[in-house]
Amino acid sequence: MRKIYTPSSAASDVLEVIQILEGRWKLLILFHLFDGKVQRYSDFEKLIPGISQKMLAQQLRKLEADGIVARKVYPQVPPKVEYRLTDWGQALCPALDALLSWAEQKDHFAPPAS
Amino acid sequence: MRKIYTPSSAASDVLEVIQILEGRWKLLILFHLFDGKVQRYSDFEKLIPGISQKMLAQQLRKLEADGIVARKVYPQVPPKVEYRLTDWGQALCPALDALLSWAEQKDHFAPPAS
DNA sequence: CGGCATCCTTTCCGATACTG
DNA sequence: CAGTATCGGAAAGGATGCCG
């Protein structure tokens, strides 16, 4: 069940994962992108309660800079911008799934006192 | 390949995952715990360059409070404290693996300009 | 619609000193 | 050995106003 980690390589990978996914919003944004129903800036605003415009734009830029998200601007008025996952971003899907099913398992390990 | 997310349940799971794993240090700490060679406070200090005592103790406390890490104190002088993963913490292993292999795949999707 | 710039508050985090 | 307490700087994040 457990992988053998080779410290020299894995340590820097961990650092990279932390850097790329760090923050309160990135996983949330990615989650909606995996969902496939959200591509536009205003969609995120509606679906992620509490996020500010600043944070939404900033985190999308970071995800773009890290090669996870691609941004496509349609030169029209009013402007239209679509966000999608890059191939590398798509490759994150299994990992996010694993994280989510881990969260779902919580009650199995620590049943709520009822 | 893609799981279907049911927003009502998954959204709160994402929030929980984010809360539990957030920060610069937690994944690093967990990585060493998965590795199995690190159980004591001073081990973490040696193996996680740059972490301060404050952060190490604080993040270990949070992981403990979230039920991922168990702390065992041996009542002796000098004191000895061992940290280990709870069962739920162990269950995180596949997800961390998935994250690490995703990071390893990076060059496959975006070959470095060489 | 999809942002950016600015200001301000809050939170995070490192350094240092101290303790059972 | 394994921490805690306190302080100050850095960084994250929110609110508001403005723009193509």
PDB file of C-alpha atoms (C1' of nucleotides) in Angstrom:
ATOM      1  CA  MET A   1       0.000   0.000   0.000  1.00  0.00           C
ATOM      2  CA  ARG A   2       2.769   2.390   0.741  1.00  0.00           C
ATOM      3  CA  LYS A   3       5.074   3.793  -1.823  1.00  0.00           C
ATOM      4  CA  ILE A   4       8.742   4.071  -1.060  1.00  0.00           C
ATOM      5  CA  TYR A   5       9.760   7.678  -1.150  1.00  0.00           C
ATOM      6  CA  THR A   6      13.216   8.582  -2.308  1.00  0.00           C
ATOM      7  CA  PRO A   7      13.917  11.712  -0.303  1.00  0.00           C
ATOM      8  CA  SER A   8      16.147  13.393  -2.842  1.00  0.00           C
ATOM      9  CA  SER A   9      13.498  13.548  -5.552  1.00  0.00           C
ATOM     10  CA  ALA A  10      10.281  13.414  -3.589  1.00  0.00           C
ATOM     11  CA  ALA A  11      11.194  16.196  -1.206  1.00  0.00           C
ATOM     12  CA  SER A  12      11.376  18.763  -3.963  1.00  0.00           C
ATOM     13  CA  ASP A  13       8.191  17.369  -5.478  1.00  0.00           C
ATOM     14  CA  VAL A  14       6.422  17.915  -2.189  1.00  0.00           C
ATOM     15  CA  LEU A  15       7.703  21.458  -2.122  1.00  0.00           C
ATOM     16  CA  GLU A  16       6.408  22.025  -5.622  1.00  0.00           C
ATOM     17  CA  VAL A  17       2.988  20.575  -4.858  1.00  0.00           C
ATOM     18  CA  ILE A  18       2.736  22.762  -1.789  1.00  0.00           C
ATOM     19  CA  GLN A  19       3.716  25.880  -3.696  1.00  0.00           C
ATOM     20  CA  ILE A  20       1.358  25.229  -6.570  1.00  0.00           C
ATOM     21  CA  LEU A  21      -1.719  24.295  -4.569  1.00  0.00           C
ATOM     22  CA  GLU A  22      -1.172  26.535  -1.576  1.00  0.00           C
ATOM     23  CA  GLY A  23      -3.864  28.844  -0.383  1.00  0.00           C
ATOM     24  CA  ARG A  24      -7.513  28.787   0.508  1.00  0.00           C
ATOM     25  CA  TRP A  25      -8.836  29.043  -3.009  1.00  0.00           C
ATOM     26  CA  LYS A  26      -6.852  27.060  -5.519  1.00  0.00           C
ATOM     27  CA  LEU A  27      -8.265  23.624  -4.759  1.00  0.00           C
ATOM     28  CA  LEU A  28     -11.722  25.114  -4.785  1.00  0.00           C
ATOM     29  CA  ILE A  29     -11.161  26.673  -8.176  1.00  0.00           C
ATOM     30  CA  LEU A  30      -9.687  23.463  -9.546  1.00  0.00           C
ATOM     31  CA  PHE A  31     -12.543  21.465  -8.144  1.00  0.00           C
ATOM     32  CA  HIS A  32     -14.995  23.503 -10.164  1.00  0.00           C
ATOM     33  CA  LEU A  33     -12.850  23.212 -13.256  1.00  0.00           C
ATOM     34  CA  PHE A  34     -12.771  19.421 -12.918  1.00  0.00           C
ATOM     35  CA  ASP A  35     -16.498  19.547 -12.594  1.00  0.00           C
ATOM     36  CA  GLY A  36     -16.531  20.884 -16.121  1.00  0.00           C
ATOM     37  CA  LYS A  37     -19.484  23.168 -15.643  1.00  0.00           C
ATOM     38  CA  VAL A  38     -17.512  26.252 -14.844  1.00  0.00           C
ATOM     39  CA  GLN A  39     -15.303  28.078 -17.285  1.00  0.00           C
ATOM     40  CA  ARG A  40     -15.986  31.748 -16.882  1.00  0.00           C
ATOM     41  CA  TYR A  41     -14.853  34.276 -14.337  1.00  0.00           C
ATOM     42  CA  SER A  42     -18.368  35.159 -13.253  1.00  0.00           C
ATOM     43  CA  ASP A  43     -19.223  31.494 -12.799  1.00  0.00           C
ATOM     44  CA  PHE A  44     -16.492  31.138 -10.236  1.00  0.00           C
ATOM     45  CA  GLU A  45     -17.709  34.213  -8.438  1.00  0.00           C
ATOM     46  CA  LYS A  46     -21.152  32.692  -8.133  1.00  0.00           C
ATOM     47  CA  LEU A  47     -20.027  29.223  -7.158  1.00  0.00           C
ATOM     48  CA  ILE A  48     -17.289  30.072  -4.702  1.00  0.00           C
ATOM     49  CA  PRO A  49     -18.996  31.954  -1.881  1.00  0.00           C
ATOM     50  CA  GLY A  50     -16.791  34.444  -0.140  1.00  0.00           C
ATOM     51  CA  ILE A  51     -14.064  34.748  -2.729  1.00  0.00           C
ATOM     52  CA  SER A  52     -13.174  38.304  -3.660  1.00  0.00           C
ATOM     53  CA  GLN A  53     -12.512  39.478  -7.189  1.00  0.00           C
ATOM     54  CA  LYS A  54      -8.938  40.124  -6.241  1.00  0.00           C
ATOM     55  CA  MET A  55      -8.323  36.629  -4.968  1.00  0.00           C
ATOM     56  CA  LEU A  56     -10.156  34.987  -7.845  1.00  0.00           C
ATOM     57  CA  ALA A  57      -8.153  36.831 -10.474  1.00  0.00           C
ATOM     58  CA  GLN A  58      -4.895  36.440  -8.594  1.00  0.00           C
ATOM     59  CA  GLN A  59      -5.224  32.721  -8.029  1.00  0.00           C
ATOM     60  CA  LEU A  60      -6.334  32.108 -11.598  1.00  0.00           C
ATOM     61  CA  ARG A  61      -3.211  33.941 -12.749  1.00  0.00           C
ATOM     62  CA  LYS A  62      -1.030  31.819 -10.546  1.00  0.00           C
ATOM     63  CA  LEU A  63      -2.609  28.621 -11.767  1.00  0.00           C
ATOM     64  CA  GLU A  64      -2.086  29.851 -15.298  1.00  0.00           C
ATOM     65  CA  ALA A  65       1.549  30.723 -14.605  1.00  0.00           C
ATOM     66  CA  ASP A  66       2.075  27.269 -13.144  1.00  0.00           C
ATOM     67  CA  GLY A  67       0.730  25.659 -16.293  1.00  0.00           C
ATOM     68  CA  ILE A  68      -2.355  24.124 -14.749  1.00  0.00           C
ATOM     69  CA  VAL A  69      -4.997  26.400 -16.185  1.00  0.00           C
ATOM     70  CA  ALA A  70      -5.301  27.873 -19.658  1.00  0.00           C
ATOM     71  CA  ARG A  71      -7.002  31.201 -20.247  1.00  0.00           C
ATOM     72  CA  LYS A  72      -8.706  32.031 -23.489  1.00  0.00           C
ATOM     73  CA  VAL A  73      -9.870  35.563 -24.223  1.00  0.00           C
ATOM     74  CA  TYR A  74     -12.533  36.178 -26.839  1.00  0.00           C
ATOM     75  CA  PRO A  75     -11.998  39.627 -28.344  1.00  0.00           C
ATOM     76  CA  GLN A  76     -15.562  40.823 -28.159  1.00  0.00           C
ATOM     77  CA  VAL A  77     -17.716  43.295 -26.291  1.00  0.00           C
ATOM     78  CA  PRO A  78     -18.638  42.560 -23.605  1.00  0.00           C
ATOM     79  CA  PRO A  79     -15.487  40.540 -23.030  1.00  0.00           C
ATOM     80  CA  LYS A  80     -15.632  36.802 -22.647  1.00  0.00           C
ATOM     81  CA  VAL A  81     -12.899  34.770 -21.023  1.00  0.00           C
ATOM     82  CA  GLU A  82     -12.838  31.015 -20.677  1.00  0.00           C
ATOM     83  CA  TYR A  83     -10.730  29.003 -18.296  1.00  0.00           C
ATOM     84  CA  ARG A  84      -9.899  25.367 -18.825  1.00  0.00           C
ATOM     85  CA  LEU A  85      -7.448  22.856 -17.464  1.00  0.00           C
ATOM     86  CA  THR A  86      -4.259  22.189 -19.362  1.00  0.00           C
ATOM     87  CA  ASP A  87      -3.263  18.578 -19.919  1.00  0.00           C
ATOM     88  CA  TRP A  88      -1.133  18.760 -16.842  1.00  0.00           C
ATOM     89  CA  GLY A  89      -4.035  20.233 -14.950  1.00  0.00           C
ATOM     90  CA  GLN A  90      -6.244  17.340 -16.069  1.00  0.00           C
ATOM     91  CA  ALA A  91      -3.606  14.991 -14.734  1.00  0.00           C
ATOM     92  CA  LEU A  92      -4.290  16.366 -11.265  1.00  0.00           C
ATOM     93  CA  CYS A  93      -7.765  14.857 -11.347  1.00  0.00           C
ATOM     94  CA  PRO A  94      -6.870  11.457  -9.836  1.00  0.00           C
ATOM     95  CA  ALA A  95      -5.049  13.182  -6.996  1.00  0.00           C
ATOM     96  CA  LEU A  96      -7.994  15.429  -6.242  1.00  0.00           C
ATOM     97  CA  ASP A  97     -10.261  12.405  -6.350  1.00  0.00           C
ATOM     98  CA  ALA A  98      -8.011  10.648  -3.868  1.00  0.00           C
ATOM     99  CA  LEU A  99      -8.125  13.662  -1.578  1.00  0.00           C
ATOM    100  CA  LEU A 100     -11.891  13.838  -1.757  1.00  0.00           C
ATOM    101  CA  SER A 101     -12.448  10.168  -1.093  1.00  0.00           C
ATOM    102  CA  TRP A 102     -10.090  10.450   1.840  1.00  0.00           C
ATOM    103  CA  ALA A 103     -12.250  13.217   3.248  1.00  0.00           C
ATOM    104  CA  GLU A 104     -15.342  11.106   2.658  1.00  0.00           C
ATOM    105  CA  GLN A 105     -13.809   8.256   4.631  1.00  0.00           C
ATOM    106  CA  LYS A 106     -13.446  10.317   7.757  1.00  0.00           C
ATOM    107  CA  ASP A 107     -16.495   8.962   9.505  1.00  0.00           C
ATOM    108  CA  HIS A 108     -15.329   5.445   8.849  1.00  0.00           C
ATOM    109  CA  PHE A 109     -12.258   6.026  10.967  1.00  0.00           C
ATOM    110  CA  ALA A 110     -13.725   8.388  13.520  1.00  0.00           C
ATOM    111  CA  PRO A 111     -17.458   7.777  13.774  1.00  0.00           C
ATOM    112  CA  PRO A 112     -19.331  10.815  15.040  1.00  0.00           C
ATOM    113  CA  ALA A 113     -20.635  10.399  18.572  1.00  0.00           C
ATOM    114  CA  SER A 114     -24.346   9.924  18.007  1.00  0.00           C
TER     115      SER A 114
ATOM    116  CA  MET B   1     -11.145   8.863 -15.808  1.00  0.00           C
ATOM    117  CA  ARG B   2     -13.155  11.627 -14.255  1.00  0.00           C
ATOM    118  CA  LYS B   3     -15.282  11.164 -11.241  1.00  0.00           C
ATOM    119  CA  ILE B   4     -18.645  12.820 -11.112  1.00  0.00           C
ATOM    120  CA  TYR B   5     -18.719  15.275  -8.267  1.00  0.00           C
ATOM    121  CA  THR B   6     -21.902  15.864  -6.409  1.00  0.00           C
ATOM    122  CA  PRO B   7     -21.593  19.493  -5.377  1.00  0.00           C
ATOM    123  CA  SER B   8     -23.576  19.230  -2.170  1.00  0.00           C
ATOM    124  CA  SER B   9     -21.243  16.720  -0.566  1.00  0.00           C
ATOM    125  CA  ALA B  10     -17.964  17.274  -2.361  1.00  0.00           C
ATOM    126  CA  ALA B  11     -17.866  21.028  -1.837  1.00  0.00           C
ATOM    127  CA  SER B  12     -17.688  20.685   1.924  1.00  0.00           C
ATOM    128  CA  ASP B  13     -15.161  17.889   1.572  1.00  0.00           C
ATOM    129  CA  VAL B  14     -12.951  20.176  -0.471  1.00  0.00           C
ATOM    130  CA  LEU B  15     -13.256  22.818   2.211  1.00  0.00           C
ATOM    131  CA  GLU B  16     -12.263  20.292   4.844  1.00  0.00           C
ATOM    132  CA  VAL B  17      -9.267  19.042   2.873  1.00  0.00           C
ATOM    133  CA  ILE B  18      -8.102  22.600   2.351  1.00  0.00           C
ATOM    134  CA  GLN B  19      -8.450  23.472   6.007  1.00  0.00           C
ATOM    135  CA  ILE B  20      -6.675  20.362   7.209  1.00  0.00           C
ATOM    136  CA  LEU B  21      -3.737  20.441   4.817  1.00  0.00           C
ATOM    137  CA  GLU B  22      -3.308  24.189   4.467  1.00  0.00           C
ATOM    138  CA  GLY B  23      -0.004  25.823   5.129  1.00  0.00           C
ATOM    139  CA  ARG B  24       3.592  25.497   4.128  1.00  0.00           C
ATOM    140  CA  TRP B  25       4.490  22.747   6.525  1.00  0.00           C
ATOM    141  CA  LYS B  26       1.766  20.180   6.966  1.00  0.00           C
ATOM    142  CA  LEU B  27       2.344  18.206   3.789  1.00  0.00           C
ATOM    143  CA  LEU B  28       6.044  18.204   4.512  1.00  0.00           C
ATOM    144  CA  ILE B  29       5.458  16.880   8.015  1.00  0.00           C
ATOM    145  CA  LEU B  30       3.070  14.237   6.736  1.00  0.00           C
ATOM    146  CA  PHE B  31       5.472  13.231   4.023  1.00  0.00           C
ATOM    147  CA  HIS B  32       8.082  12.407   6.625  1.00  0.00           C
ATOM    148  CA  LEU B  33       5.564  10.542   8.725  1.00  0.00           C
ATOM    149  CA  PHE B  34       4.571   8.444   5.727  1.00  0.00           C
ATOM    150  CA  ASP B  35       8.210   7.749   5.213  1.00  0.00           C
ATOM    151  CA  GLY B  36       8.140   6.029   8.549  1.00  0.00           C
ATOM    152  CA  LYS B  37      11.601   7.029   9.624  1.00  0.00           C
ATOM    153  CA  VAL B  38      10.595  10.083  11.566  1.00  0.00           C
ATOM    154  CA  GLN B  39       8.640  10.029  14.765  1.00  0.00           C
ATOM    155  CA  ARG B  40      10.271  12.439  17.120  1.00  0.00           C
ATOM    156  CA  TYR B  41      10.148  16.192  17.364  1.00  0.00           C
ATOM    157  CA  SER B  42      13.893  16.617  16.917  1.00  0.00           C
ATOM    158  CA  ASP B  43      13.811  14.395  13.836  1.00  0.00           C
ATOM    159  CA  PHE B  44      11.423  16.774  12.133  1.00  0.00           C
ATOM    160  CA  GLU B  45      13.632  19.698  13.059  1.00  0.00           C
ATOM    161  CA  LYS B  46      16.580  18.042  11.359  1.00  0.00           C
ATOM    162  CA  LEU B  47      14.749  16.848   8.281  1.00  0.00           C
ATOM    163  CA  ILE B  48      12.652  19.909   7.533  1.00  0.00           C
ATOM    164  CA  PRO B  49      15.120  22.683   6.833  1.00  0.00           C
ATOM    165  CA  GLY B  50      13.863  26.108   7.704  1.00  0.00           C
ATOM    166  CA  ILE B  51      11.000  25.147   9.969  1.00  0.00           C
ATOM    167  CA  SER B  52      10.964  26.931  13.306  1.00  0.00           C
ATOM    168  CA  GLN B  53      10.148  25.301  16.612  1.00  0.00           C
ATOM    169  CA  LYS B  54       7.039  27.374  16.792  1.00  0.00           C
ATOM    170  CA  MET B  55       5.691  26.224  13.445  1.00  0.00           C
ATOM    171  CA  LEU B  56       6.642  22.619  13.987  1.00  0.00           C
ATOM    172  CA  ALA B  57       4.896  22.414  17.330  1.00  0.00           C
ATOM    173  CA  GLN B  58       1.904  24.411  16.103  1.00  0.00           C
ATOM    174  CA  GLN B  59       1.338  22.362  12.985  1.00  0.00           C
ATOM    175  CA  LEU B  60       1.799  19.086  14.823  1.00  0.00           C
ATOM    176  CA  ARG B  61      -0.859  20.251  17.283  1.00  0.00           C
ATOM    177  CA  LYS B  62      -3.233  21.076  14.466  1.00  0.00           C
ATOM    178  CA  LEU B  63      -2.690  17.748  12.763  1.00  0.00           C
ATOM    179  CA  GLU B  64      -3.333  16.096  16.100  1.00  0.00           C
ATOM    180  CA  ALA B  65      -6.498  18.105  16.654  1.00  0.00           C
ATOM    181  CA  ASP B  66      -7.705  17.109  13.201  1.00  0.00           C
ATOM    182  CA  GLY B  67      -7.210  13.456  14.005  1.00  0.00           C
ATOM    183  CA  ILE B  68      -4.452  12.766  11.515  1.00  0.00           C
ATOM    184  CA  VAL B  69      -1.527  12.487  13.878  1.00  0.00           C
ATOM    185  CA  ALA B  70      -1.312  10.831  17.268  1.00  0.00           C
ATOM    186  CA  ARG B  71       1.069  12.040  19.923  1.00  0.00           C
ATOM    187  CA  LYS B  72       2.528   9.755  22.547  1.00  0.00           C
ATOM    188  CA  VAL B  73       4.403  11.141  25.498  1.00  0.00           C
ATOM    189  CA  TYR B  74       6.775   8.929  27.461  1.00  0.00           C
ATOM    190  CA  PRO B  75       6.937  10.164  31.055  1.00  0.00           C
ATOM    191  CA  GLN B  76      10.692  10.126  31.441  1.00  0.00           C
ATOM    192  CA  VAL B  77      13.620  12.487  31.732  1.00  0.00           C
ATOM    193  CA  PRO B  78      14.688  13.698  29.295  1.00  0.00           C
ATOM    194  CA  PRO B  79      11.222  13.686  27.759  1.00  0.00           C
ATOM    195  CA  LYS B  80      10.458  11.556  24.750  1.00  0.00           C
ATOM    196  CA  VAL B  81       7.523  12.167  22.443  1.00  0.00           C
ATOM    197  CA  GLU B  82       6.578  10.080  19.449  1.00  0.00           C
ATOM    198  CA  TYR B  83       4.356  11.092  16.625  1.00  0.00           C
ATOM    199  CA  ARG B  84       2.582   8.637  14.363  1.00  0.00           C
ATOM    200  CA  LEU B  85      -0.227   8.687  11.877  1.00  0.00           C
ATOM    201  CA  THR B  86      -3.668   7.696  13.011  1.00  0.00           C
ATOM    202  CA  ASP B  87      -5.595   5.244  10.856  1.00  0.00           C
ATOM    203  CA  TRP B  88      -7.222   8.154   9.129  1.00  0.00           C
ATOM    204  CA  GLY B  89      -3.850   9.712   8.610  1.00  0.00           C
ATOM    205  CA  GLN B  90      -2.588   6.497   7.041  1.00  0.00           C
ATOM    206  CA  ALA B  91      -5.530   6.642   4.693  1.00  0.00           C
ATOM    207  CA  LEU B  92      -4.124   9.861   3.304  1.00  0.00           C
ATOM    208  CA  CYS B  93      -1.181   7.964   1.863  1.00  0.00           C
ATOM    209  CA  PRO B  94      -2.715   7.136  -1.545  1.00  0.00           C
ATOM    210  CA  ALA B  95      -3.715  10.742  -2.011  1.00  0.00           C
ATOM    211  CA  LEU B  96      -0.232  11.987  -1.203  1.00  0.00           C
ATOM    212  CA  ASP B  97       1.164   9.422  -3.592  1.00  0.00           C
ATOM    213  CA  ALA B  98      -1.155  10.689  -6.304  1.00  0.00           C
ATOM    214  CA  LEU B  99      -0.035  14.240  -5.650  1.00  0.00           C
ATOM    215  CA  LEU B 100       3.620  13.262  -5.834  1.00  0.00           C
ATOM    216  CA  SER B 101       3.290  11.290  -9.028  1.00  0.00           C
ATOM    217  CA  TRP B 102       1.427  14.202 -10.526  1.00  0.00           C
ATOM    218  CA  ALA B 103       4.369  16.428  -9.706  1.00  0.00           C
ATOM    219  CA  GLU B 104       6.747  13.883 -11.216  1.00  0.00           C
ATOM    220  CA  GLN B 105       4.751  13.903 -14.441  1.00  0.00           C
ATOM    221  CA  LYS B 106       5.277  17.580 -14.986  1.00  0.00           C
ATOM    222  CA  ASP B 107       8.054  17.253 -17.520  1.00  0.00           C
ATOM    223  CA  HIS B 108       5.978  14.828 -19.517  1.00  0.00           C
ATOM    224  CA  PHE B 109       3.407  17.533 -20.158  1.00  0.00           C
ATOM    225  CA  ALA B 110       5.687  20.523 -20.280  1.00  0.00           C
ATOM    226  CA  PRO B 111       9.180  19.449 -21.297  1.00  0.00           C
ATOM    227  CA  PRO B 112      11.820  21.856 -20.039  1.00  0.00           C
ATOM    228  CA  ALA B 113      13.396  23.921 -22.775  1.00  0.00           C
ATOM    229  CA  SER B 114      16.813  22.310 -23.113  1.00  0.00           C
TER     230      SER B 114
ATOM    231  C1'  DC C   1     -17.882  41.125 -18.379  1.00  0.00           C
ATOM    232  C1'  DG C   2     -13.612  40.643 -16.480  1.00  0.00           C
ATOM    233  C1'  DG C   3     -10.687  42.529 -14.535  1.00  0.00           C
ATOM    234  C1'  DC C   4      -6.581  45.986 -12.004  1.00  0.00           C
ATOM    235  C1'  DA C   5      -4.887  49.445  -8.280  1.00  0.00           C
ATOM    236  C1'  DT C   6      -4.940  50.898  -3.770  1.00  0.00           C
ATOM    237  C1'  DC C   7      -5.523  50.845   0.994  1.00  0.00           C
ATOM    238  C1'  DC C   8      -6.232  48.527   5.097  1.00  0.00           C
ATOM    239  C1'  DT C   9      -6.873  44.538   8.273  1.00  0.00           C
ATOM    240  C1'  DT C  10      -5.818  39.992   9.507  1.00  0.00           C
ATOM    241  C1'  DT C  11      -3.177  36.084   9.658  1.00  0.00           C
ATOM    242  C1'  DC C  12       1.099  33.796   9.186  1.00  0.00           C
ATOM    243  C1'  DC C  13       5.522  33.047  10.334  1.00  0.00           C
ATOM    244  C1'  DG C  14      10.482  33.624  11.994  1.00  0.00           C
ATOM    245  C1'  DA C  15      13.625  35.045  15.731  1.00  0.00           C
ATOM    246  C1'  DT C  16      14.572  35.061  20.255  1.00  0.00           C
ATOM    247  C1'  DA C  17      14.248  33.994  25.008  1.00  0.00           C
ATOM    248  C1'  DC C  18      12.841  30.885  28.451  1.00  0.00           C
ATOM    249  C1'  DT C  19      11.176  26.213  30.861  1.00  0.00           C
ATOM    250  C1'  DG C  20       9.958  21.377  32.950  1.00  0.00           C
TER     251       DG C  20
ATOM    252  C1'  DC D   1      14.376  16.662  24.645  1.00  0.00           C
ATOM    253  C1'  DA D   2      10.400  18.937  23.646  1.00  0.00           C
ATOM    254  C1'  DG D   3       8.400  22.276  23.925  1.00  0.00           C
ATOM    255  C1'  DT D   4       5.888  27.587  25.368  1.00  0.00           C
ATOM    256  C1'  DA D   5       5.683  32.912  25.226  1.00  0.00           C
ATOM    257  C1'  DT D   6       6.233  37.071  23.109  1.00  0.00           C
ATOM    258  C1'  DC D   7       7.307  40.312  19.585  1.00  0.00           C
ATOM    259  C1'  DG D   8       7.702  42.263  15.084  1.00  0.00           C
ATOM    260  C1'  DG D   9       7.916  41.870  10.147  1.00  0.00           C
ATOM    261  C1'  DA D  10       5.985  39.697   5.975  1.00  0.00           C
ATOM    262  C1'  DA D  11       2.473  37.987   3.454  1.00  0.00           C
ATOM    263  C1'  DA D  12      -2.288  36.956   2.599  1.00  0.00           C
ATOM    264  C1'  DG D  13      -6.635  38.525   2.028  1.00  0.00           C
ATOM    265  C1'  DG D  14     -10.883  41.836   1.985  1.00  0.00           C
ATOM    266  C1'  DA D  15     -13.181  46.317   0.572  1.00  0.00           C
ATOM    267  C1'  DT D  16     -13.604  49.794  -2.463  1.00  0.00           C
ATOM    268  C1'  DG D  17     -13.110  52.407  -6.602  1.00  0.00           C
ATOM    269  C1'  DC D  18     -12.088  52.589 -11.374  1.00  0.00           C
ATOM    270  C1'  DC D  19     -11.522  50.918 -16.336  1.00  0.00           C
ATOM    271  C1'  DG D  20     -11.523  48.856 -21.371  1.00  0.00           C
TER     272       DG D  20
END
